[in-house]
mmCIF file of N, CA and C in Angstrom:
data_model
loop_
_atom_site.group_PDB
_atom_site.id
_atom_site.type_symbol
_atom_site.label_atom_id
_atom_site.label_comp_id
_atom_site.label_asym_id
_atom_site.label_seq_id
_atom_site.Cartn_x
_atom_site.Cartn_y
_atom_site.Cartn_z
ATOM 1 N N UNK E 1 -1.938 -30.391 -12.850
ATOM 2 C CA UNK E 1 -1.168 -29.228 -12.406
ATOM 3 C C UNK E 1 -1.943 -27.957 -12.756
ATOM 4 N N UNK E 2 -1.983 -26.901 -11.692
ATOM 5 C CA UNK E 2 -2.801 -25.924 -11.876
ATOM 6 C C UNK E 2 -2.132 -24.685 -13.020
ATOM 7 N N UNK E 3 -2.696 -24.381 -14.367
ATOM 8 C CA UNK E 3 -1.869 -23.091 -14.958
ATOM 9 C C UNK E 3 -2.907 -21.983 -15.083
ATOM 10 N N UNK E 4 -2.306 -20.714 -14.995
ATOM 11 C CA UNK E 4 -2.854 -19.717 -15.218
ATOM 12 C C UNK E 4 -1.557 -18.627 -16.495
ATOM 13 N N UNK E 5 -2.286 -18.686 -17.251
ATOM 14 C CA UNK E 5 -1.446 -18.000 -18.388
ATOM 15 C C UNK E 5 -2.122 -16.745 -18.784
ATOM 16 N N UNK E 6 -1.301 -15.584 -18.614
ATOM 17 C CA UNK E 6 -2.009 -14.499 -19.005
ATOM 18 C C UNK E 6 -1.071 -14.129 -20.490
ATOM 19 N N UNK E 7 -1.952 -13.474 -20.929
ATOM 20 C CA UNK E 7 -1.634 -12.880 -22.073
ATOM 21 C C UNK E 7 -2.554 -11.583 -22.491
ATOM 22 N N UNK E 8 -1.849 -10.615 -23.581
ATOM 23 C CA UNK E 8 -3.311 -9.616 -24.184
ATOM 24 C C UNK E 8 -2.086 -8.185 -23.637
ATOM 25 N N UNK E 9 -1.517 -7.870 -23.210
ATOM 26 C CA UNK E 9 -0.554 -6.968 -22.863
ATOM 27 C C UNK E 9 -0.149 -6.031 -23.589
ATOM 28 N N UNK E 10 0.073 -5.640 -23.265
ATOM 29 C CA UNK E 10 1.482 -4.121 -24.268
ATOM 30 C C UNK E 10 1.478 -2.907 -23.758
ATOM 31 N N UNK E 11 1.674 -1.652 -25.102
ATOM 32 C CA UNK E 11 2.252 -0.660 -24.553
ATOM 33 C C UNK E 11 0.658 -0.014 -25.240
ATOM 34 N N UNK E 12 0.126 1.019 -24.647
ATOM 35 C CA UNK E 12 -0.922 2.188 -24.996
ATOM 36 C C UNK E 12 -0.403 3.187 -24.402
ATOM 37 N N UNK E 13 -1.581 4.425 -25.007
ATOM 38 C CA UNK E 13 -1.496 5.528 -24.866
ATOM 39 C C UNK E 13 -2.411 5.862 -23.760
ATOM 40 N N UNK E 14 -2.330 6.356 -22.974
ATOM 41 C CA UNK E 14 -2.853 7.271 -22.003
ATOM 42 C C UNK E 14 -4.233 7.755 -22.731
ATOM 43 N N UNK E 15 -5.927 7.123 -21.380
ATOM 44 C CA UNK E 15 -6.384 7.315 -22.341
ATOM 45 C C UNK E 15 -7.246 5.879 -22.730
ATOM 46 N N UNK E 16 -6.239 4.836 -23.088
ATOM 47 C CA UNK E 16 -6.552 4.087 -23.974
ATOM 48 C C UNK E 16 -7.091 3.106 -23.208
ATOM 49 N N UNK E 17 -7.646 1.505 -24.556
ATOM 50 C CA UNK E 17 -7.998 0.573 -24.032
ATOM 51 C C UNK E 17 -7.245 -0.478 -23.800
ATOM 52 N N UNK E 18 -7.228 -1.928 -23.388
ATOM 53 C CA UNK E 18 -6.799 -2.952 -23.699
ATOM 54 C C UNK E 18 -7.321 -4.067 -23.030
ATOM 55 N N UNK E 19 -7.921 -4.963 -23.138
ATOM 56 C CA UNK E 19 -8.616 -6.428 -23.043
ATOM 57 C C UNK E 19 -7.269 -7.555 -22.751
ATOM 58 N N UNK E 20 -6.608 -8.144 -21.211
ATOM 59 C CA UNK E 20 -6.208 -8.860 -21.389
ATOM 60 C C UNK E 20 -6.601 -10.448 -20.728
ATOM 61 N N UNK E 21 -6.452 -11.190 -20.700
ATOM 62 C CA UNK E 21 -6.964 -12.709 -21.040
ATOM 63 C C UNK E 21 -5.953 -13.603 -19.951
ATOM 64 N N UNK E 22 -6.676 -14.584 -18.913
ATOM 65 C CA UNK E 22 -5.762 -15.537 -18.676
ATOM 66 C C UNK E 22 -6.466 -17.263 -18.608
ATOM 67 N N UNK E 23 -6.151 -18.031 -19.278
ATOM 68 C CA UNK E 23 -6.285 -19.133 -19.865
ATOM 69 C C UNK E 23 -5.866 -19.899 -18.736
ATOM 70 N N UNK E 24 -6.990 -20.724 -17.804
ATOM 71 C CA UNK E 24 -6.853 -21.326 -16.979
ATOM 72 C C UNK E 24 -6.949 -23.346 -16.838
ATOM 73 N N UNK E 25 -6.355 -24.051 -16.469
ATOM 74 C CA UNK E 25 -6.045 -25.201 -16.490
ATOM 75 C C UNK E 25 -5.809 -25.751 -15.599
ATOM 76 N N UNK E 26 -6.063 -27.644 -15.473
ATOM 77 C CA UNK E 26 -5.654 -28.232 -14.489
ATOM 78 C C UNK E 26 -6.332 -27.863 -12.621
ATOM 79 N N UNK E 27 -7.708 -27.197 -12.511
ATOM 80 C CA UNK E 27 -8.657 -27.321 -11.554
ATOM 81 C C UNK E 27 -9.863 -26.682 -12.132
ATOM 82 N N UNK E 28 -11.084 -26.903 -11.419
ATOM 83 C CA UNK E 28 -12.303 -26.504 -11.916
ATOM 84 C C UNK E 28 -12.538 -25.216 -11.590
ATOM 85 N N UNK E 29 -12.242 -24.529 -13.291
ATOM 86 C CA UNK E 29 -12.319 -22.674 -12.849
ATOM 87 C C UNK E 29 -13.830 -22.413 -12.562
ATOM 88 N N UNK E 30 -14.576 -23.484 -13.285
ATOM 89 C CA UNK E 30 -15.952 -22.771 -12.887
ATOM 90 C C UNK E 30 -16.333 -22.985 -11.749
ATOM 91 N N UNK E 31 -16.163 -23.425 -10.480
ATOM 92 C CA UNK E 31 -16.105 -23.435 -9.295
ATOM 93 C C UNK E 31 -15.425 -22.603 -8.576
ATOM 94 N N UNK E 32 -14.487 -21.771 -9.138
ATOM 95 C CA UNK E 32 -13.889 -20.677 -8.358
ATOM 96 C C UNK E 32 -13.871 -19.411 -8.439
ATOM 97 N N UNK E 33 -14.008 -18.734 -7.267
ATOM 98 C CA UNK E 33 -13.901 -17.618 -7.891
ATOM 99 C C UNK E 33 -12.301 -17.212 -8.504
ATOM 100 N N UNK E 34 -12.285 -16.004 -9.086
ATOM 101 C CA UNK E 34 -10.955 -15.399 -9.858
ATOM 102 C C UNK E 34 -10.883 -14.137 -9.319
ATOM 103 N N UNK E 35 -9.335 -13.878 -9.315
ATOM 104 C CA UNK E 35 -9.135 -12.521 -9.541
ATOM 105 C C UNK E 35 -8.059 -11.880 -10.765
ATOM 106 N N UNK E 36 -7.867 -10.816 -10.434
ATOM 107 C CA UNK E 36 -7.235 -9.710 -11.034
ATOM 108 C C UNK E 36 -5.850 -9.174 -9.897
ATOM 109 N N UNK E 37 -4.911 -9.602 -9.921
ATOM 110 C CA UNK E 37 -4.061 -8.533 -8.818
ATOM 111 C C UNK E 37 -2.686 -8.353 -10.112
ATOM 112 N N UNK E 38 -2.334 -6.875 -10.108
ATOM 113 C CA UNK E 38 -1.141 -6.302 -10.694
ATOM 114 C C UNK E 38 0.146 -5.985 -9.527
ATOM 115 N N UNK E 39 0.876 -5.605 -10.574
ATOM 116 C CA UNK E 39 2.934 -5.491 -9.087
ATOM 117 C C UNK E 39 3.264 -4.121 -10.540
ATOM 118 N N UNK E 40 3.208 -3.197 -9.691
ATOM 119 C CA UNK E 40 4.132 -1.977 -10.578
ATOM 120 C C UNK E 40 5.549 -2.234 -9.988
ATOM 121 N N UNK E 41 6.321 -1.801 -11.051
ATOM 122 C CA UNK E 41 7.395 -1.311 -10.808
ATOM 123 C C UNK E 41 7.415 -1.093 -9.393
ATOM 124 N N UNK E 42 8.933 -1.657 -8.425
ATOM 125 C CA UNK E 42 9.179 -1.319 -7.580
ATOM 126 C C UNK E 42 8.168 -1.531 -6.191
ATOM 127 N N UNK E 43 6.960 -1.920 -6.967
ATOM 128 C CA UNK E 43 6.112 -2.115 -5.844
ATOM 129 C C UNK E 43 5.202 -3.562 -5.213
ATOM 130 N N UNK E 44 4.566 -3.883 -4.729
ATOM 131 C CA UNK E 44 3.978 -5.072 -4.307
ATOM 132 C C UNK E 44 3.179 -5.352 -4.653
ATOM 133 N N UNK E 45 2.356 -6.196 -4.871
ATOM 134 C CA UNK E 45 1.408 -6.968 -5.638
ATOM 135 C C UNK E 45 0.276 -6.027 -4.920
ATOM 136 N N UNK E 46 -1.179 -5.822 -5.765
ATOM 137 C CA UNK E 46 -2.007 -4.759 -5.028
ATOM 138 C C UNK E 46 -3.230 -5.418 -5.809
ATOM 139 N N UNK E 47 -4.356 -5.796 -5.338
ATOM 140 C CA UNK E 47 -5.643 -6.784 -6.079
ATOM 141 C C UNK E 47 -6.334 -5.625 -6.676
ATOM 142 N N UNK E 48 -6.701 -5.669 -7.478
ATOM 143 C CA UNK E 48 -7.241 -5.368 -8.819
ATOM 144 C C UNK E 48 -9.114 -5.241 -8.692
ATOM 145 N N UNK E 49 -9.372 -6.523 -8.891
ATOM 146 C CA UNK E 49 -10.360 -7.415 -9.020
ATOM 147 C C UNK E 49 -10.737 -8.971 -8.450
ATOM 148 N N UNK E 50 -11.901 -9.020 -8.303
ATOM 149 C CA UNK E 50 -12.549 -10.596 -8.289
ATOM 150 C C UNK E 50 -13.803 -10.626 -8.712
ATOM 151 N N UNK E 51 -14.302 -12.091 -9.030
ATOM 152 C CA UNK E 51 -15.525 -11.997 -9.932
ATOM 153 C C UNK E 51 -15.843 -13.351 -9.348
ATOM 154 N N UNK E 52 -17.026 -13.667 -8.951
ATOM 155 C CA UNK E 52 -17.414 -14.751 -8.522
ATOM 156 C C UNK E 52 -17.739 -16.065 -9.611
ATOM 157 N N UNK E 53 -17.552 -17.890 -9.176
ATOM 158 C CA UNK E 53 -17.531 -18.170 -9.506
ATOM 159 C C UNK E 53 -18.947 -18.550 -11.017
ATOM 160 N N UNK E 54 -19.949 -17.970 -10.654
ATOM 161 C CA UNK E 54 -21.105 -17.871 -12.108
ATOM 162 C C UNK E 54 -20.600 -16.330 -12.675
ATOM 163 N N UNK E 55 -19.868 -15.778 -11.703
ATOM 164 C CA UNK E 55 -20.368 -14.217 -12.801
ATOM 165 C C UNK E 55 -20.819 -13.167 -12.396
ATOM 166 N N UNK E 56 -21.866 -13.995 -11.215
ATOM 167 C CA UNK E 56 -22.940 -12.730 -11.145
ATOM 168 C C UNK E 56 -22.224 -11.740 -10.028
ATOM 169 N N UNK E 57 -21.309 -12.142 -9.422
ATOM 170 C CA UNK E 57 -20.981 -10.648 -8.230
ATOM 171 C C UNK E 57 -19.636 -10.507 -8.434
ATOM 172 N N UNK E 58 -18.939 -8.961 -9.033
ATOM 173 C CA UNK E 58 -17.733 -8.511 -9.072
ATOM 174 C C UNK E 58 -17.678 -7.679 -7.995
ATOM 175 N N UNK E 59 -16.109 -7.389 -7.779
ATOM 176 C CA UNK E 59 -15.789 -6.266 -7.094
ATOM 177 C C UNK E 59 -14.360 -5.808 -7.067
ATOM 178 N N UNK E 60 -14.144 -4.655 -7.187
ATOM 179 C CA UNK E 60 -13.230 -3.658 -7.914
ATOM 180 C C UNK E 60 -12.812 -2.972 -6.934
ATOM 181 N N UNK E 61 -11.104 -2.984 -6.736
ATOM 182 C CA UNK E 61 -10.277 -1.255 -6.299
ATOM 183 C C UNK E 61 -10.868 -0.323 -6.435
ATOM 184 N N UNK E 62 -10.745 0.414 -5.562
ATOM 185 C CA UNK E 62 -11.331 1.962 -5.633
ATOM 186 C C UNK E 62 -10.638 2.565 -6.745
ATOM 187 N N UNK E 63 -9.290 1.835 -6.780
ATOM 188 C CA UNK E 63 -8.440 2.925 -8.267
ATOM 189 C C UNK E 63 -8.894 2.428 -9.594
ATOM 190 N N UNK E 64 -9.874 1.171 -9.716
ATOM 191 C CA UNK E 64 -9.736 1.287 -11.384
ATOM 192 C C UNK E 64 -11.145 1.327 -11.234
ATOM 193 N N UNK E 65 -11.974 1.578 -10.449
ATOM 194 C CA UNK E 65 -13.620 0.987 -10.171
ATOM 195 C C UNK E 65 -14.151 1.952 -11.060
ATOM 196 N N UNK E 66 -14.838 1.537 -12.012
ATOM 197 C CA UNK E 66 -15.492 2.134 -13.419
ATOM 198 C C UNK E 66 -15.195 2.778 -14.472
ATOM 199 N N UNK E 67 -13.540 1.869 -14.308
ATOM 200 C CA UNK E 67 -12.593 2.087 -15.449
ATOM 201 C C UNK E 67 -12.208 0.435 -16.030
ATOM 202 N N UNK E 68 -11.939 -0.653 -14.820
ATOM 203 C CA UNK E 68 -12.054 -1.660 -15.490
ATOM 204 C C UNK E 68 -13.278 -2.445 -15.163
ATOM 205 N N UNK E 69 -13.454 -3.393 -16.390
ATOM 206 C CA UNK E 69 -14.187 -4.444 -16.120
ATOM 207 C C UNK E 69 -13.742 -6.185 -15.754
ATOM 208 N N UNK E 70 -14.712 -6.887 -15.363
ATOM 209 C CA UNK E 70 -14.024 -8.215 -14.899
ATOM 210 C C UNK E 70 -14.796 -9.461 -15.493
ATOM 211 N N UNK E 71 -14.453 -10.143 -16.055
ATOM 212 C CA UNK E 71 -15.336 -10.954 -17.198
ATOM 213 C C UNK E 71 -15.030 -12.223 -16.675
ATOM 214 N N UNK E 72 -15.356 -13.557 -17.471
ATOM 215 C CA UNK E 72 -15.326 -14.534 -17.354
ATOM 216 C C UNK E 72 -16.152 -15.663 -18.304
ATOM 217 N N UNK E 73 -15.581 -16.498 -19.028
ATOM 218 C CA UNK E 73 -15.896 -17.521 -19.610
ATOM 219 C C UNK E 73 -15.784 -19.083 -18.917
ATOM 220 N N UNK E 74 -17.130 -19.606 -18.669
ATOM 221 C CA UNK E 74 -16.426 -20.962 -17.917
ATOM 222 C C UNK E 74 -16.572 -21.799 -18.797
ATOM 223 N N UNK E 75 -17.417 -21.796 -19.897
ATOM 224 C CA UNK E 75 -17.279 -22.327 -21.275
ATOM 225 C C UNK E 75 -15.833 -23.003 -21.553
ATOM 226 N N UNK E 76 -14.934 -21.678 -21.911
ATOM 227 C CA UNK E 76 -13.724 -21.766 -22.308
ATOM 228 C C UNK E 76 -12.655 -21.648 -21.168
ATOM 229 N N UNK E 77 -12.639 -21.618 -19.928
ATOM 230 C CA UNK E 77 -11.690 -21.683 -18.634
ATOM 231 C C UNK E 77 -11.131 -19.985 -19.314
ATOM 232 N N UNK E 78 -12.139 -19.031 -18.693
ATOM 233 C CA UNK E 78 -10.772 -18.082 -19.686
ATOM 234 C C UNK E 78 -11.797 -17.082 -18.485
ATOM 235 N N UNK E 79 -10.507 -15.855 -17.776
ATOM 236 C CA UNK E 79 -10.855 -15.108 -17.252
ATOM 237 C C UNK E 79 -10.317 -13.715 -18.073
ATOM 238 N N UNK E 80 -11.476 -12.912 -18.056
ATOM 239 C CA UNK E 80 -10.872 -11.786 -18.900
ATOM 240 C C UNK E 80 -10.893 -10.254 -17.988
ATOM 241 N N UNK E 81 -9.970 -9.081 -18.274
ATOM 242 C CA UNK E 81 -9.934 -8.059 -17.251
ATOM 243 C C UNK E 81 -9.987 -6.756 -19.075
ATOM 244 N N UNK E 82 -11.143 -6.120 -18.827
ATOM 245 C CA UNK E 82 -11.150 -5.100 -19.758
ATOM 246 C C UNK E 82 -11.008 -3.677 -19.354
ATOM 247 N N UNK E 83 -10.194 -3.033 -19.594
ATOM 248 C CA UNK E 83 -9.247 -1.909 -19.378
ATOM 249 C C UNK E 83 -9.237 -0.630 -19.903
ATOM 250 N N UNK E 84 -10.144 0.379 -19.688
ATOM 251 C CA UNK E 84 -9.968 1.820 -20.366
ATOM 252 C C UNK E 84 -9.655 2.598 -19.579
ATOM 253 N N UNK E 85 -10.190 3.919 -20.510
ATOM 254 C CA UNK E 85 -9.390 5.162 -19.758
ATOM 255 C C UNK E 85 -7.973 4.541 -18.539
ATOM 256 N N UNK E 86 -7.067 3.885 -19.693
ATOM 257 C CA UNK E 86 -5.814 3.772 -18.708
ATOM 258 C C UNK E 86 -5.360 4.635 -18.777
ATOM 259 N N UNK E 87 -4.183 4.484 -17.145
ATOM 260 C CA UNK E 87 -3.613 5.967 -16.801
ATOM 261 C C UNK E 87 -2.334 5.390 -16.483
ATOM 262 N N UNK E 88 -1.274 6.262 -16.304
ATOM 263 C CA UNK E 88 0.485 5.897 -16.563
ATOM 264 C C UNK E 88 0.076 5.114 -14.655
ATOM 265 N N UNK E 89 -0.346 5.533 -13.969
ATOM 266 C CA UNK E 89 -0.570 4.742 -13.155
ATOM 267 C C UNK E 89 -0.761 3.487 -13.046
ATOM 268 N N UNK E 90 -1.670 3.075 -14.218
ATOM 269 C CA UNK E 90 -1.578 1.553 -14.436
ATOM 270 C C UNK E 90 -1.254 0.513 -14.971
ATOM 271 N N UNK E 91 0.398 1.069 -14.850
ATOM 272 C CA UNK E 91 1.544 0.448 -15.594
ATOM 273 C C UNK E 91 1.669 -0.409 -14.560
ATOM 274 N N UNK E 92 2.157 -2.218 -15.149
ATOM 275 C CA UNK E 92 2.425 -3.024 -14.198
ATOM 276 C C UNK E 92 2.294 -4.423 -14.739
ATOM 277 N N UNK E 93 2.832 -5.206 -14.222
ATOM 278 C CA UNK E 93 2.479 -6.701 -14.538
ATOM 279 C C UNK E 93 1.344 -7.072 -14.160
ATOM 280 N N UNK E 94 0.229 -7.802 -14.868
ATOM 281 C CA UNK E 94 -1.367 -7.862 -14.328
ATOM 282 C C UNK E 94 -1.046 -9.842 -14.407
ATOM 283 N N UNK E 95 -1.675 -10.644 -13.141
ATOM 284 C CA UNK E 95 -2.108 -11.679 -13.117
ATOM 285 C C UNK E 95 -3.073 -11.720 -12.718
ATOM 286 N N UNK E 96 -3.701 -12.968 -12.727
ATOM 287 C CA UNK E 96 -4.765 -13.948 -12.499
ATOM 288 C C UNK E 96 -4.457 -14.715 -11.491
ATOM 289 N N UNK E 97 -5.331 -14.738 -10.457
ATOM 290 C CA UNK E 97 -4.971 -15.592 -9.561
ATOM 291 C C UNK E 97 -6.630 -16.445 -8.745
ATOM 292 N N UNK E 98 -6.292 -17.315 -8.846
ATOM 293 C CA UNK E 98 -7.625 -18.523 -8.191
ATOM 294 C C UNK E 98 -7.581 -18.053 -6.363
ATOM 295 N N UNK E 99 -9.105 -17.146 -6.338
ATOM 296 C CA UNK E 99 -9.480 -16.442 -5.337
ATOM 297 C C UNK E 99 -8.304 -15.346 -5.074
ATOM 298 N N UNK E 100 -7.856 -15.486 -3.434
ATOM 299 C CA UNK E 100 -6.941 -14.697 -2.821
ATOM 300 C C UNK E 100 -5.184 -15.424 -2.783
ATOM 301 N N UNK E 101 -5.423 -16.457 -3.954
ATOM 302 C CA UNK E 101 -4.239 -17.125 -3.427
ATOM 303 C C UNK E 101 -3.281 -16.182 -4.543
ATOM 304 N N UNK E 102 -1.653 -16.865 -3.947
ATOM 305 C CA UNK E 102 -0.255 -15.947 -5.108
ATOM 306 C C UNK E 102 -0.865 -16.394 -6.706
ATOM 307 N N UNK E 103 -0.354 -15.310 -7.075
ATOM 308 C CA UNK E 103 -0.205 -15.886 -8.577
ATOM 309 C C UNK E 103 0.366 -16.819 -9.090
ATOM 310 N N UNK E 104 0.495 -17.426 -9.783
ATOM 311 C CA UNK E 104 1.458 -18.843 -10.372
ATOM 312 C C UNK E 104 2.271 -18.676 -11.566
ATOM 313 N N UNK E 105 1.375 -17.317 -12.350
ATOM 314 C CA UNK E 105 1.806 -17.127 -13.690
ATOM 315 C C UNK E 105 3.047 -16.457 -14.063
ATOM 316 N N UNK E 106 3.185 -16.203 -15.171
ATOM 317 C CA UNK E 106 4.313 -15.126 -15.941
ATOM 318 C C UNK E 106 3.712 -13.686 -15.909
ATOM 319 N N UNK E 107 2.597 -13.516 -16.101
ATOM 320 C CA UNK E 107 1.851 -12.476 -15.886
ATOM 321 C C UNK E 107 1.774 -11.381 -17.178
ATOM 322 N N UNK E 108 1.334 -10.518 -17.538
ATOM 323 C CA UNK E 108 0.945 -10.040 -18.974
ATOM 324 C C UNK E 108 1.734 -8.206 -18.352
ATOM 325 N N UNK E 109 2.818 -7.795 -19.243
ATOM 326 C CA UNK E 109 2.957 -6.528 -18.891
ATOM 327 C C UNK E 109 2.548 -5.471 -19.346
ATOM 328 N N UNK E 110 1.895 -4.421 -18.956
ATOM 329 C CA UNK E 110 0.946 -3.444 -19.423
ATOM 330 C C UNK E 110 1.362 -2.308 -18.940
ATOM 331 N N UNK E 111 1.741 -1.458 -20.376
ATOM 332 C CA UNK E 111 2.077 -0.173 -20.500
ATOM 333 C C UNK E 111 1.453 0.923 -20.891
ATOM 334 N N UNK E 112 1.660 1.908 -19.887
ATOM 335 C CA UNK E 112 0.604 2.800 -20.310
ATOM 336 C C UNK E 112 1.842 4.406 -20.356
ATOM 337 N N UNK E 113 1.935 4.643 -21.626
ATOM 338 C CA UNK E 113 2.866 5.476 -21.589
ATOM 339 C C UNK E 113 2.368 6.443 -22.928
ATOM 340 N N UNK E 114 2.876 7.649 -23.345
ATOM 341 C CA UNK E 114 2.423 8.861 -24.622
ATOM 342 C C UNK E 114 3.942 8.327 -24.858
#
């Protein structure tokens, strides 16, 4: 059974950083690529990120593009999304999702509030 578990979440300050993590299971992550897609409040799921399956080619939203980064361990099945200069804008539930498909997860909620 396929899981994607995110975790690494909370509340920051405007400004700030945060590193969150989703722990993947049950298909071969190192064969796939990953992404990044968040759901604000009130709104629809909007992609984030993807990172190809070695690593070597990311690509980023125009809204967080050289604010976040997009990582990956195939070592450890673990996709990671690193996060600064956040802005109250990028308040939202963040998942992980295998390529362009829905998310599966619970998803990690990330607050960006003073």
């Amino acid at each position: 059974e396929v899981q994607l578990v995110e975790s690494g979440g909370g509340l920051v300050q405007p400004g700030g950083s945060l590193r969150v993590s989703c722990a993947a299971s049950g298909f071969t992550f190192s064969q796939n690529v990953m992404s990044w897609v968040r759901q604000a409040p009130g709104k629809g799921l909007e992609w984030v990120s993807s990172i190809t399956s070695g690593g070597a080619v990311t690509t980023y939203a125009d809204s967080v593009k050289g604010r976040f980064t997009i990582s990956r361990n195939n070592a450890k099945n673990t996709l990671y999304l690193q996060m600064n200069s956040l802005k109250p804008e990028d308040t939202a539930v963040y998942y992980c999702a295998i390529r362009d498909s829905p998310p599966r997860g619970q998803g990690t909620q990330v607050t960006v509030s003073s």
